[in-house]
Coordinates of C-alpha atoms in Angstrom, one line a residue:
Chain A
M275 CA 223.9 188.4 170.5
K276 CA 221.6 191.0 169.2
S277 CA 218.0 190.6 169.9
I278 CA 215.7 190.0 166.9
D279 CA 212.8 191.5 168.8
F280 CA 212.8 195.1 167.8
E281 CA 210.2 197.9 167.5
I282 CA 209.8 200.1 164.5
N283 CA 209.5 203.7 165.5
L284 CA 206.1 204.6 164.0
L285 CA 206.2 208.3 164.8
P286 CA 208.2 209.4 161.7
I287 CA 205.9 207.3 159.5
I288 CA 202.9 209.0 160.9
S289 CA 204.5 212.4 160.4
L290 CA 205.3 211.6 156.8
L291 CA 201.8 210.3 156.1
A292 CA 200.3 213.4 157.8
V293 CA 202.4 215.7 155.6
C294 CA 201.3 213.7 152.5
I295 CA 197.6 214.0 153.5
S296 CA 198.0 217.7 154.0
F297 CA 199.7 218.2 150.7
L298 CA 197.1 216.2 148.8
L299 CA 194.2 218.0 150.5
V300 CA 195.7 221.4 149.6
T301 CA 196.5 220.6 146.0
A302 CA 193.4 218.5 145.2
V303 CA 191.1 219.6 142.4
W304 CA 187.6 219.3 143.7
V305 CA 185.7 221.1 140.9
P306 CA 184.8 218.6 138.2
V307 CA 184.4 219.5 134.5
G308 CA 181.0 218.9 133.0
G309 CA 179.3 219.6 129.7
V310 CA 176.3 221.5 128.6
E311 CA 174.9 219.9 125.5
V312 CA 173.7 222.1 122.7
K313 CA 171.8 221.4 119.5
Q314 CA 171.9 223.3 116.3
A315 CA 169.0 225.6 115.4
V316 CA 170.0 225.6 111.7
G317 CA 172.1 223.4 109.6
Q318 CA 172.2 219.6 109.2
Q319 CA 171.9 218.7 112.8
T320 CA 168.8 220.7 113.6
I321 CA 166.8 220.7 116.8
N322 CA 164.0 218.2 116.7
E323 CA 160.4 219.4 116.4
D324 CA 158.0 216.8 117.7
S325 CA 154.9 218.1 116.0
S326 CA 153.4 221.1 114.3
D327 CA 151.7 221.9 117.6
S328 CA 154.9 222.3 119.4
L329 CA 156.1 225.7 120.5
S330 CA 159.6 227.1 120.8
L331 CA 161.0 229.3 123.5
W332 CA 163.3 231.9 121.9
L333 CA 165.8 233.9 123.9
K334 CA 167.4 236.5 121.7
F335 CA 170.4 238.5 123.0
S336 CA 171.0 242.0 121.8
A337 CA 174.1 244.1 121.7
D338 CA 172.9 246.3 124.6
K339 CA 173.1 243.3 127.0
K340 CA 169.4 242.6 126.9
V341 CA 167.6 239.3 126.3
Q342 CA 164.2 239.1 124.6
V343 CA 162.1 236.2 125.6
S344 CA 159.3 235.0 123.3
V345 CA 157.4 231.9 122.3
L346 CA 157.0 231.1 118.7
D347 CA 155.0 228.4 116.9
S348 CA 156.3 226.2 114.1
N349 CA 155.5 228.9 111.6
M350 CA 157.6 231.3 113.5
Q351 CA 154.5 233.3 114.6
A352 CA 154.7 234.8 118.0
V353 CA 152.4 233.2 120.6
V354 CA 153.9 235.3 123.3
E355 CA 155.4 238.6 122.4
N356 CA 158.9 239.7 123.2
T357 CA 159.6 240.5 126.8
S358 CA 162.9 242.2 127.3
Y359 CA 165.2 241.8 130.3
N360 CA 168.6 242.8 131.3
T361 CA 170.9 239.8 131.1
T362 CA 171.9 240.4 134.7
S363 CA 168.4 240.0 136.1
K364 CA 168.5 236.2 136.1
K365 CA 165.8 235.7 138.7
S366 CA 163.3 237.6 136.5
I367 CA 164.2 235.6 133.4
E368 CA 164.0 232.3 135.4
N369 CA 160.6 233.2 136.7
L370 CA 159.4 234.2 133.2
I371 CA 160.7 230.9 131.7
K372 CA 159.1 229.0 134.5
N373 CA 155.7 230.7 134.0
L374 CA 155.9 230.3 130.2
I375 CA 156.6 226.6 130.4
K376 CA 153.8 226.2 132.9
S377 CA 151.3 228.1 130.8
H378 CA 152.4 226.6 127.5
P379 CA 153.0 222.9 128.0
Q380 CA 153.5 222.6 124.2
I381 CA 156.9 224.2 124.5
T382 CA 159.3 221.3 123.7
N383 CA 162.5 223.2 122.9
A384 CA 164.3 226.4 123.5
I385 CA 166.5 228.3 121.1
V386 CA 169.1 230.7 122.3
A387 CA 170.1 233.3 119.7
P388 CA 173.2 235.2 120.9
D389 CA 174.6 238.4 119.6
R390 CA 178.1 238.6 118.2
T391 CA 179.3 240.3 121.4
T392 CA 177.5 237.9 123.8
S393 CA 179.9 236.1 126.0
L394 CA 180.0 232.3 126.5
N395 CA 179.3 232.9 130.2
S396 CA 176.0 234.6 129.4
I397 CA 175.0 231.9 127.0
I398 CA 175.8 229.1 129.4
S399 CA 173.9 231.0 132.2
I400 CA 170.8 231.3 130.1
M401 CA 171.1 227.6 128.9
D402 CA 171.5 226.6 132.6
L403 CA 168.3 228.5 133.5
I404 CA 166.4 226.7 130.7
K405 CA 167.7 223.3 131.5
S406 CA 167.0 223.7 135.2
N407 CA 163.3 224.1 134.2
N408 CA 163.3 220.6 132.7
L409 CA 163.5 221.8 129.1
K410 CA 166.4 219.7 128.0
N411 CA 166.2 220.4 124.2
V412 CA 168.1 223.6 123.9
G413 CA 169.5 224.8 120.6
I414 CA 171.7 227.6 119.7
A415 CA 171.3 229.8 116.6
P416 CA 174.5 230.8 114.8
I417 CA 175.0 234.4 113.7
Q418 CA 173.1 235.1 110.6
G419 CA 174.9 236.5 107.6
Chain B
M52 CA 190.8 200.0 196.5
M53 CA 192.2 202.6 194.1
K54 CA 195.6 200.8 194.0
S55 CA 194.0 197.5 193.1
V56 CA 192.1 199.0 190.2
L57 CA 195.1 200.7 188.8
S58 CA 197.3 197.5 189.1
Q59 CA 194.6 195.5 187.4
F60 CA 194.4 198.1 184.6
E61 CA 198.1 198.0 184.1
A62 CA 198.2 194.2 184.2
N63 CA 195.8 194.1 181.2
S64 CA 197.5 196.8 179.3
P65 CA 199.3 196.2 175.9
L66 CA 202.5 197.3 177.7
A67 CA 202.2 194.5 180.1
E68 CA 201.5 192.0 177.3
N69 CA 204.5 193.3 175.5
E70 CA 206.6 192.7 178.6
A71 CA 205.2 189.2 178.9
L72 CA 206.5 188.5 175.4
R73 CA 209.9 189.7 176.4
P74 CA 210.6 188.2 179.7
N75 CA 214.4 188.9 179.5
Q76 CA 213.8 192.6 179.4
K77 CA 214.4 194.3 182.7
R78 CA 211.2 195.3 184.3
S79 CA 211.2 198.8 185.7
S80 CA 211.1 198.8 189.4
V81 CA 208.6 201.7 189.3
K82 CA 205.4 200.8 187.5
S83 CA 204.5 203.2 184.8
L84 CA 200.9 204.3 184.6
V85 CA 201.3 206.1 181.3
A86 CA 199.4 204.2 178.6
S87 CA 201.2 203.7 175.4
P88 CA 198.9 204.4 172.4
V89 CA 198.7 201.7 169.8
L90 CA 200.0 203.5 166.6
T91 CA 199.6 200.7 164.0
P92 CA 195.8 201.3 163.3
L93 CA 196.6 205.0 163.0
V94 CA 199.2 204.3 160.4
D95 CA 196.7 202.1 158.6
V96 CA 194.1 204.9 158.5
F97 CA 196.6 207.4 157.3
A98 CA 197.9 205.1 154.6
I99 CA 194.3 204.5 153.4
L100 CA 193.7 208.3 153.4
V101 CA 196.8 208.9 151.3
I102 CA 195.9 206.2 148.8
Y103 CA 192.3 207.6 148.5
L104 CA 193.5 211.1 148.0
L105 CA 196.1 210.1 145.5
V106 CA 193.5 208.3 143.4
H107 CA 190.7 210.9 143.7
S108 CA 192.4 214.2 144.1
V109 CA 193.1 214.7 140.4
D110 CA 190.1 214.8 138.1
P111 CA 191.2 213.2 134.8
T112 CA 188.6 215.2 132.9
I113 CA 190.5 218.4 133.9
L114 CA 193.7 217.0 132.2
E115 CA 191.8 215.9 129.1
F116 CA 189.5 218.8 128.6
N117 CA 191.2 221.8 130.2
K118 CA 194.9 221.2 129.8
H119 CA 195.4 224.9 128.8
N120 CA 193.9 226.0 132.1
I121 CA 191.1 228.0 130.5
D122 CA 188.7 229.9 132.8
L123 CA 185.6 227.9 132.0
P124 CA 182.0 229.2 132.6
R125 CA 180.1 227.6 135.5
A126 CA 176.7 225.9 135.4
V127 CA 174.5 223.9 137.7
T128 CA 172.8 221.7 135.2
S129 CA 175.4 219.7 133.3
S130 CA 176.1 216.2 132.0
S131 CA 179.3 214.4 132.2
V132 CA 181.9 215.0 129.5
E133 CA 182.8 211.9 127.5
A134 CA 185.6 211.1 125.2
G135 CA 185.5 212.6 121.8
L136 CA 186.9 215.5 119.8
V137 CA 188.0 218.6 121.8
V138 CA 188.3 222.1 120.3
S139 CA 189.7 224.7 122.6
I140 CA 189.5 228.5 122.0
L141 CA 192.5 230.2 123.7
D142 CA 193.0 233.9 123.1
G143 CA 191.0 233.8 119.9
K144 CA 193.1 230.9 118.5
I145 CA 191.4 227.5 117.7
L146 CA 193.3 224.6 119.2
F147 CA 192.6 221.1 118.0
E148 CA 194.7 218.1 119.0
D149 CA 197.4 220.4 120.4
S150 CA 197.8 222.4 117.2
T151 CA 196.5 225.8 116.2
L152 CA 194.2 225.7 113.2
S153 CA 192.4 228.2 111.1
L154 CA 188.6 227.8 110.6
S155 CA 189.2 226.3 107.1
D156 CA 191.8 223.9 108.5
L157 CA 189.3 222.8 111.2
R158 CA 186.7 222.3 108.6
K159 CA 189.0 220.1 106.5
K160 CA 190.1 218.2 109.6
L161 CA 186.5 217.5 110.8
D162 CA 185.5 216.6 107.2
S163 CA 188.3 214.1 107.0
L164 CA 187.1 212.5 110.2
K165 CA 183.5 212.4 109.0
N166 CA 183.7 209.1 107.3
D167 CA 186.3 207.5 109.5
E168 CA 184.3 204.9 111.5
N169 CA 187.3 204.2 113.8
N170 CA 187.3 207.6 115.2
N171 CA 185.0 208.7 118.0
N172 CA 184.0 211.7 116.0
K173 CA 180.3 212.0 116.8
R174 CA 180.9 214.1 119.9
L175 CA 182.7 217.4 120.1
T176 CA 183.4 219.4 123.2
I177 CA 184.1 223.1 122.9
V178 CA 186.4 224.4 125.6
G179 CA 186.2 228.2 125.7
D180 CA 187.0 230.9 128.2
K181 CA 183.9 232.3 129.8
N182 CA 184.6 235.7 128.2
T183 CA 184.8 234.3 124.7
S184 CA 182.4 236.1 122.4
F185 CA 179.9 234.3 120.4
E186 CA 181.5 235.7 117.2
A187 CA 184.3 233.2 117.8
L188 CA 182.0 230.3 118.7
S189 CA 179.4 230.6 115.9
P190 CA 181.7 229.5 113.0
I191 CA 182.8 226.4 115.0
L192 CA 179.2 225.4 115.6
E193 CA 178.4 225.8 111.9
I194 CA 181.5 223.7 111.0
C195 CA 180.3 221.0 113.5
S196 CA 176.9 221.0 112.0
D197 CA 178.2 220.8 108.4
S198 CA 180.7 218.0 109.4
G199 CA 178.0 215.8 110.9
I200 CA 179.0 216.1 114.5
Q201 CA 175.9 214.9 116.3
E202 CA 176.7 216.0 119.8
V203 CA 178.2 219.3 120.6
Q204 CA 178.7 220.4 124.2
F205 CA 180.4 223.3 126.0
A206 CA 182.8 222.4 128.8
I207 CA 181.8 224.0 132.1
L208 CA 182.8 223.8 135.7
R209 CA 180.0 222.4 137.8
K210 CA 178.8 224.6 140.6
A211 CA 176.5 223.8 143.5
K212 CA 172.9 224.8 143.3
S213 CA 172.3 228.0 145.2

């Protein structure tokens, strides 16, 4: 009579599970997709302006890979004149944005005005710099004309 | 002294308990001092790990928002992407609901969705390669604005703050 008391050999199961874990760890996608919200600077869905006292931070890209930073009031008059930076010097741009927001608390929104040739990566980088300085209301100006 | 400690250890071992459950099994004349590891908890831990990795290793947003494996830009500050309309730009072509559209077709499509209350058409995600020029993006933003899309966002890959 065969004994009903038998042992399952667990070693192959452990090997199989170890292979499964290794495979899943190697093929896993750990970088999540997020979204950067953007508001329209012109058109029906325009960026909100809280009051006539509010100021806007403008970042205008040029074709020669430079970005001009300025602060404009509601009448589009320059409160702080253009300061031009190379798009690659992110640290300088970030410091300028930080200082402008600190010195002008009325800045409630920022508008990015890219050039035709500006890459999406450059736009997102600048928007990221603005949003990381607690200025969440960021708009984008379409190409004029 | 040493012998008594070892014999006591062996008497309390799972191996000895196993032997007690099977009295008919021949007991080895030489007592083994090799401990047999209990593998069942190890199997349990491995099984839980496999289930966890199966559930969490695939980000569903990747499948929904980047099914064309577009090289997305990276950003630190981002919000979570939510369900809505998705417009992809792949090699200069505009893809909407898995079909290639011209700008005028996209405008018609979004206009047709404008008054449809059943559609979740108030949020649009633009999925573009990081090297896409703004010349290709600007008309889409204008169409979104004209079509009453309230929330427009660019899909990005989240990166850690440096």
